[in-house]
XYZ file of C-alpha atoms in Angstrom:
337
model
C -4.446 0.471 -1.067
C -1.369 -0.526 -2.640
C -2.269 -2.290 -2.359
C -3.821 -3.065 -0.964
C -6.594 -1.676 1.438
C -5.797 -3.314 4.695
C -5.637 -2.197 8.272
C -6.857 1.395 8.011
C -10.014 1.432 10.071
C -8.777 4.284 12.253
C -6.868 6.206 9.608
C -8.725 5.741 6.355
C -11.947 3.758 6.076
C -11.182 2.902 2.475
C -8.049 1.111 3.600
C -10.032 -1.266 5.743
C -12.182 -2.106 2.773
C -9.320 -3.288 0.628
C -8.134 -5.322 3.585
C -11.340 -7.256 3.192
C -10.621 -7.667 -0.495
C -7.242 -9.172 0.210
C -8.653 -11.413 2.918
C -11.062 -12.947 0.428
C -8.303 -13.764 -2.052
C -7.374 -16.653 0.190
C -10.382 -18.583 -1.108
C -9.649 -18.205 -4.813
C -9.668 -15.898 -7.821
C -12.191 -15.358 -10.592
C -12.215 -13.968 -14.101
C -14.655 -11.634 -15.759
C -17.123 -13.347 -18.058
C -15.640 -13.447 -21.507
C -12.200 -12.442 -20.251
C -9.613 -12.950 -23.010
C -6.858 -13.985 -20.620
C -6.449 -16.890 -18.247
C -5.341 -16.288 -14.677
C -1.568 -16.363 -14.336
C -0.081 -18.604 -11.644
C -0.069 -16.917 -8.247
C 3.653 -17.243 -7.665
C 6.621 -15.001 -6.960
C 9.898 -15.202 -8.907
C 12.844 -15.023 -6.458
C 16.329 -13.893 -7.319
C 18.757 -16.759 -7.788
C 21.110 -17.393 -6.108
C 19.571 -16.020 -2.905
C 21.568 -13.205 -1.289
C 23.253 -13.457 2.102
C 22.270 -10.581 4.424
C 25.115 -8.397 5.649
C 23.949 -7.123 9.022
C 23.519 -5.125 11.182
C 21.844 -2.470 9.065
C 19.944 0.656 10.085
C 17.002 2.002 8.100
C 14.695 4.993 8.458
C 11.165 3.945 9.372
C 8.245 5.890 7.863
C 7.048 6.740 11.376
C 10.205 8.729 12.104
C 12.256 6.082 13.913
C 15.659 4.639 13.108
C 15.433 0.849 13.108
C 18.504 -1.375 13.389
C 18.191 -4.939 12.146
C 20.765 -7.366 13.545
C 19.384 -10.591 12.079
C 17.204 -11.557 9.127
C 16.877 -15.197 10.131
C 13.177 -14.926 11.027
C 11.268 -12.325 8.993
C 7.582 -11.491 9.321
C 6.082 -9.144 6.681
C 2.696 -7.865 7.868
C 1.481 -7.098 4.354
C 1.111 -9.057 1.129
C 3.075 -6.609 -1.004
C 5.937 -6.585 1.500
C 5.935 -10.378 1.567
C 6.112 -10.308 -2.223
C 9.220 -8.123 -2.015
C 10.934 -10.343 0.563
C 10.278 -13.497 -1.443
C 11.320 -11.785 -4.686
C 14.620 -10.812 -3.081
C 15.258 -14.519 -2.512
C 14.702 -14.386 1.244
C 11.479 -16.380 1.287
C 12.965 -19.310 3.262
C 13.583 -16.869 6.127
C 9.916 -15.791 6.364
C 8.157 -17.491 9.293
C 4.581 -16.137 9.022
C 2.192 -14.285 6.745
C -0.856 -12.057 6.921
C -4.151 -12.791 5.162
C -3.242 -10.663 2.138
C -0.225 -12.880 1.350
C -1.793 -15.385 -1.017
C 0.927 -16.472 -3.460
C 1.825 -20.151 -3.556
C 5.265 -20.068 -1.949
C 3.811 -18.607 1.265
C 0.732 -20.819 1.466
C 2.088 -23.132 4.183
C 3.102 -20.315 6.546
C 1.041 -19.645 9.680
C -1.324 -16.667 9.469
C -0.795 -14.086 12.217
C -3.775 -11.829 11.571
C -7.244 -12.008 13.040
C -9.779 -10.688 10.530
C -8.156 -7.363 9.549
C -5.930 -6.974 12.621
C -2.419 -8.119 13.399
C -2.148 -10.419 16.403
C 0.814 -9.205 18.450
C 0.736 -12.435 20.433
C 0.802 -14.474 17.236
C 3.749 -12.494 15.893
C 5.774 -12.703 19.098
C 5.100 -16.427 19.535
C 7.140 -17.032 16.374
C 10.190 -15.154 17.721
C 10.826 -12.897 14.699
C 14.147 -11.106 14.331
C 12.588 -8.400 12.140
C 9.026 -7.333 11.314
C 8.034 -5.299 8.244
C 4.862 -3.203 8.189
C 3.375 -0.184 6.452
C 1.267 2.744 7.586
C -1.917 0.747 7.163
C -0.805 -1.960 9.607
C -2.758 -2.098 12.812
C -4.122 -1.876 15.334
C -1.592 0.596 16.717
C -1.608 -1.206 20.056
C -0.359 -4.397 18.388
C 2.446 -2.551 16.621
C 3.583 -0.972 19.884
C 3.369 -4.309 21.695
C 5.700 -5.874 19.130
C 8.122 -2.982 19.463
C 7.938 -3.074 23.267
C 9.085 -6.689 23.112
C 12.327 -5.485 21.509
C 11.648 -6.718 17.980
C 12.958 -4.411 15.217
C 9.842 -3.221 13.343
C 10.236 -1.164 10.190
C 7.267 0.830 8.858
C 7.153 1.728 5.153
C 5.008 4.286 3.387
C 2.092 2.767 1.507
C 2.667 2.158 -2.205
C -0.045 3.703 -4.388
C 1.636 4.309 -7.742
C 4.272 2.855 -10.047
C 6.844 5.385 -8.870
C 6.668 3.897 -5.359
C 7.943 0.467 -6.406
C 11.661 1.272 -6.697
C 12.018 3.142 -3.382
C 10.041 0.414 -1.639
C 12.414 -2.275 -2.943
C 15.428 -0.184 -1.890
C 14.125 0.304 1.641
C 13.279 -3.352 2.260
C 16.531 -4.611 0.741
C 18.658 -2.163 2.734
C 16.906 -3.010 5.999
C 17.465 -6.730 5.440
C 21.121 -6.256 4.573
C 20.884 -7.123 0.871
C 21.158 -3.765 -0.956
C 22.854 -5.315 -4.011
C 19.989 -7.776 -4.395
C 17.620 -4.843 -4.058
C 19.348 -3.041 -6.909
C 19.118 -6.201 -9.017
C 15.422 -6.693 -8.271
C 14.658 -3.033 -8.921
C 16.441 -3.159 -12.278
C 14.591 -6.360 -13.238
C 11.236 -4.910 -12.243
C 11.855 -1.626 -14.031
C 12.907 -3.447 -17.199
C 9.742 -5.549 -17.124
C 7.575 -2.501 -16.490
C 9.122 -0.797 -19.502
C 8.545 -3.918 -21.611
C 4.909 -4.177 -20.519
C 4.253 -0.537 -21.298
C 6.157 -0.751 -24.570
C 3.883 -3.532 -25.799
C 0.962 -1.111 -25.995
C 0.149 0.723 -29.186
C -0.769 4.398 -28.765
C -4.548 4.789 -28.541
C -6.377 7.391 -30.583
C -8.548 8.061 -27.526
C -7.769 7.251 -23.921
C -10.479 4.908 -22.594
C -11.990 5.956 -19.274
C -11.755 3.212 -16.645
C -13.686 3.220 -13.378
C -12.285 1.230 -10.448
C -15.088 -0.291 -8.397
C -14.592 -1.872 -4.989
C -17.264 -4.533 -4.539
C -18.234 -6.740 -1.628
C -21.694 -8.060 -2.345
C -21.898 -10.104 0.861
C -21.526 -6.886 2.874
C -23.490 -4.680 0.433
C -20.407 -2.512 -0.038
C -20.139 -0.888 -3.471
C -17.664 1.956 -3.935
C -16.378 4.041 -6.839
C -12.664 4.804 -6.779
C -11.413 8.374 -6.929
C -7.988 9.937 -7.344
C -6.691 8.347 -4.139
C -7.851 4.782 -4.762
C -4.433 3.570 -5.880
C -5.666 2.279 -9.238
C -5.082 5.459 -11.246
C -1.390 4.842 -11.863
C -2.128 1.410 -13.331
C -4.914 2.749 -15.518
C -2.717 5.541 -16.845
C 0.163 3.128 -17.480
C -1.961 1.124 -19.918
C -3.095 4.239 -21.745
C -6.356 4.817 -19.919
C -7.863 7.600 -17.841
C -9.173 7.132 -14.298
C -12.906 7.802 -14.706
C -13.424 8.591 -11.029
C -10.656 11.146 -10.991
C -11.886 12.654 -14.259
C -15.326 13.025 -12.666
C -13.812 15.069 -9.847
C -13.621 12.434 -7.096
C -10.570 13.560 -5.130
C -10.657 11.045 -2.259
C -10.080 7.301 -2.102
C -13.639 6.073 -2.628
C -17.214 7.284 -2.652
C -20.379 5.196 -2.303
C -21.494 3.956 -5.690
C -24.621 5.658 -7.017
C -26.168 5.463 -10.432
C -25.797 9.207 -10.832
C -22.079 9.193 -9.976
C -21.290 6.287 -12.287
C -23.285 7.632 -15.212
C -21.483 10.962 -14.761
C -18.125 9.173 -14.793
C -19.180 7.426 -18.043
C -16.466 4.740 -18.012
C -15.597 2.801 -21.143
C -14.473 -0.073 -18.915
C -14.813 -1.087 -15.281
C -11.859 -2.429 -13.282
C -12.600 -4.761 -10.379
C -10.910 -7.265 -8.108
C -11.802 -10.808 -9.082
C -13.331 -11.796 -5.742
C -15.326 -8.587 -5.709
C -16.769 -9.462 -9.104
C -17.556 -12.949 -7.876
C -19.280 -11.527 -4.777
C -21.906 -9.735 -6.882
C -22.606 -12.687 -9.159
C -20.148 -12.041 -11.971
C -20.697 -9.675 -14.861
C -24.444 -10.278 -14.936
C -24.720 -9.346 -11.263
C -22.488 -6.315 -11.715
C -24.781 -4.993 -14.442
C -27.614 -4.918 -11.911
C -25.816 -2.414 -9.668
C -26.919 1.246 -9.894
C -25.926 2.882 -13.156
C -23.598 0.149 -14.419
C -25.788 -1.030 -17.302
C -26.223 2.581 -18.469
C -22.498 3.233 -18.913
C -20.508 2.540 -22.085
C -18.693 -0.158 -20.065
C -21.956 -1.816 -19.110
C -23.369 -1.636 -22.605
C -20.212 -3.295 -23.975
C -19.827 -5.647 -20.972
C -16.201 -4.485 -20.792
C -15.185 -5.589 -17.313
C -11.509 -5.904 -16.384
C -10.872 -8.352 -13.542
C -7.546 -8.813 -11.710
C -6.720 -11.042 -8.742
C -7.197 -9.244 -5.428
C -3.710 -10.006 -4.111
C -2.010 -8.628 -7.225
C -3.977 -5.612 -8.399
C -2.728 -2.944 -5.995
C 0.402 -4.670 -4.688
C 2.801 -2.317 -6.552
C 5.784 -4.643 -6.558
C 7.753 -7.040 -8.771
C 4.563 -8.584 -10.184
C 3.039 -5.293 -11.292
C 4.230 -5.801 -14.897
C 1.947 -8.872 -14.975
C -0.893 -6.705 -13.686
C -0.394 -4.163 -16.483
C -0.492 -6.894 -19.123
C -3.620 -8.413 -17.594
C -5.414 -5.063 -17.540
C -4.332 -4.162 -21.083
C -5.339 -7.529 -22.538
C -8.880 -7.215 -21.182
C -9.248 -3.475 -21.704
C -8.365 -3.605 -25.388
C -9.722 -7.068 -26.231
C -11.336 -6.945 -29.666
C -10.213 -3.366 -30.222
C -8.159 -2.034 -33.106
C -6.097 -0.356 -30.402
C -5.301 -3.596 -28.580
C -1.933 -4.440 -27.145
C 0.307 -6.147 -29.666
């Protein structure tokens, strides 16, 4: 879910659900009612000057293969967080297509090579890529193999689900594209900004419990995040406690019930902005089972973050931490400075 939840229908159902979340970001972002912060521009900050790839380079793919990249002239990242990394490295002008979860402004004019939640192998190959980047949630498997069978170098990365995954992910992408020095620079910049974002928080006397809810009102999908949802690392980084994990939910997600949510007793609820919009905003969210009976519901403390950013775990994650902290502690004596 790193992001994202994307193409995981066969591996993890929860992954498919966040794919839907990222798909819907293409039509806009919303804010929680009464949110103290305005939406930040949906842009990526590239390194300047852009690096020049030194290739060929060989990288270890997460699926056990060794992948040699001979050219980075035509790059296709099959994931929004990977696209964010490529553009942040300064290689955006070399990207020739995007998937539906790539919603930042610099990529808006690129052709989309996904159909619903699935990669179109034909669409990818029609653009003659010299390298394709994917992660374990990319699918269907038949499309991935079709791209490989055509002789295109395709590198698979492990999914990013916590802050500690950001640095290794940058290293892997940068090395594969022949710009390891730029990768080191981007990693250092991102780490510095993460430290700054975390350092802006005052220690809280009590860690607020935050429940991550995945919402898609149009499909009547309402889920409560557990330890594997991917949101826990963000919640902990801003001084909170993952309410789902604290309630003993070990998996990614569980269907939302009033009993489960009341047991979790969150002080705040974290949602993706389009998910909040899909249930009718904060007022609609309070009508879901158990929400109004929680401390979060009683205080109307709803934290909303853009779908394409929340679980991306990349160079823009420091912005995500600030956005969460600003809303979580708004009006509190323990607010961020």
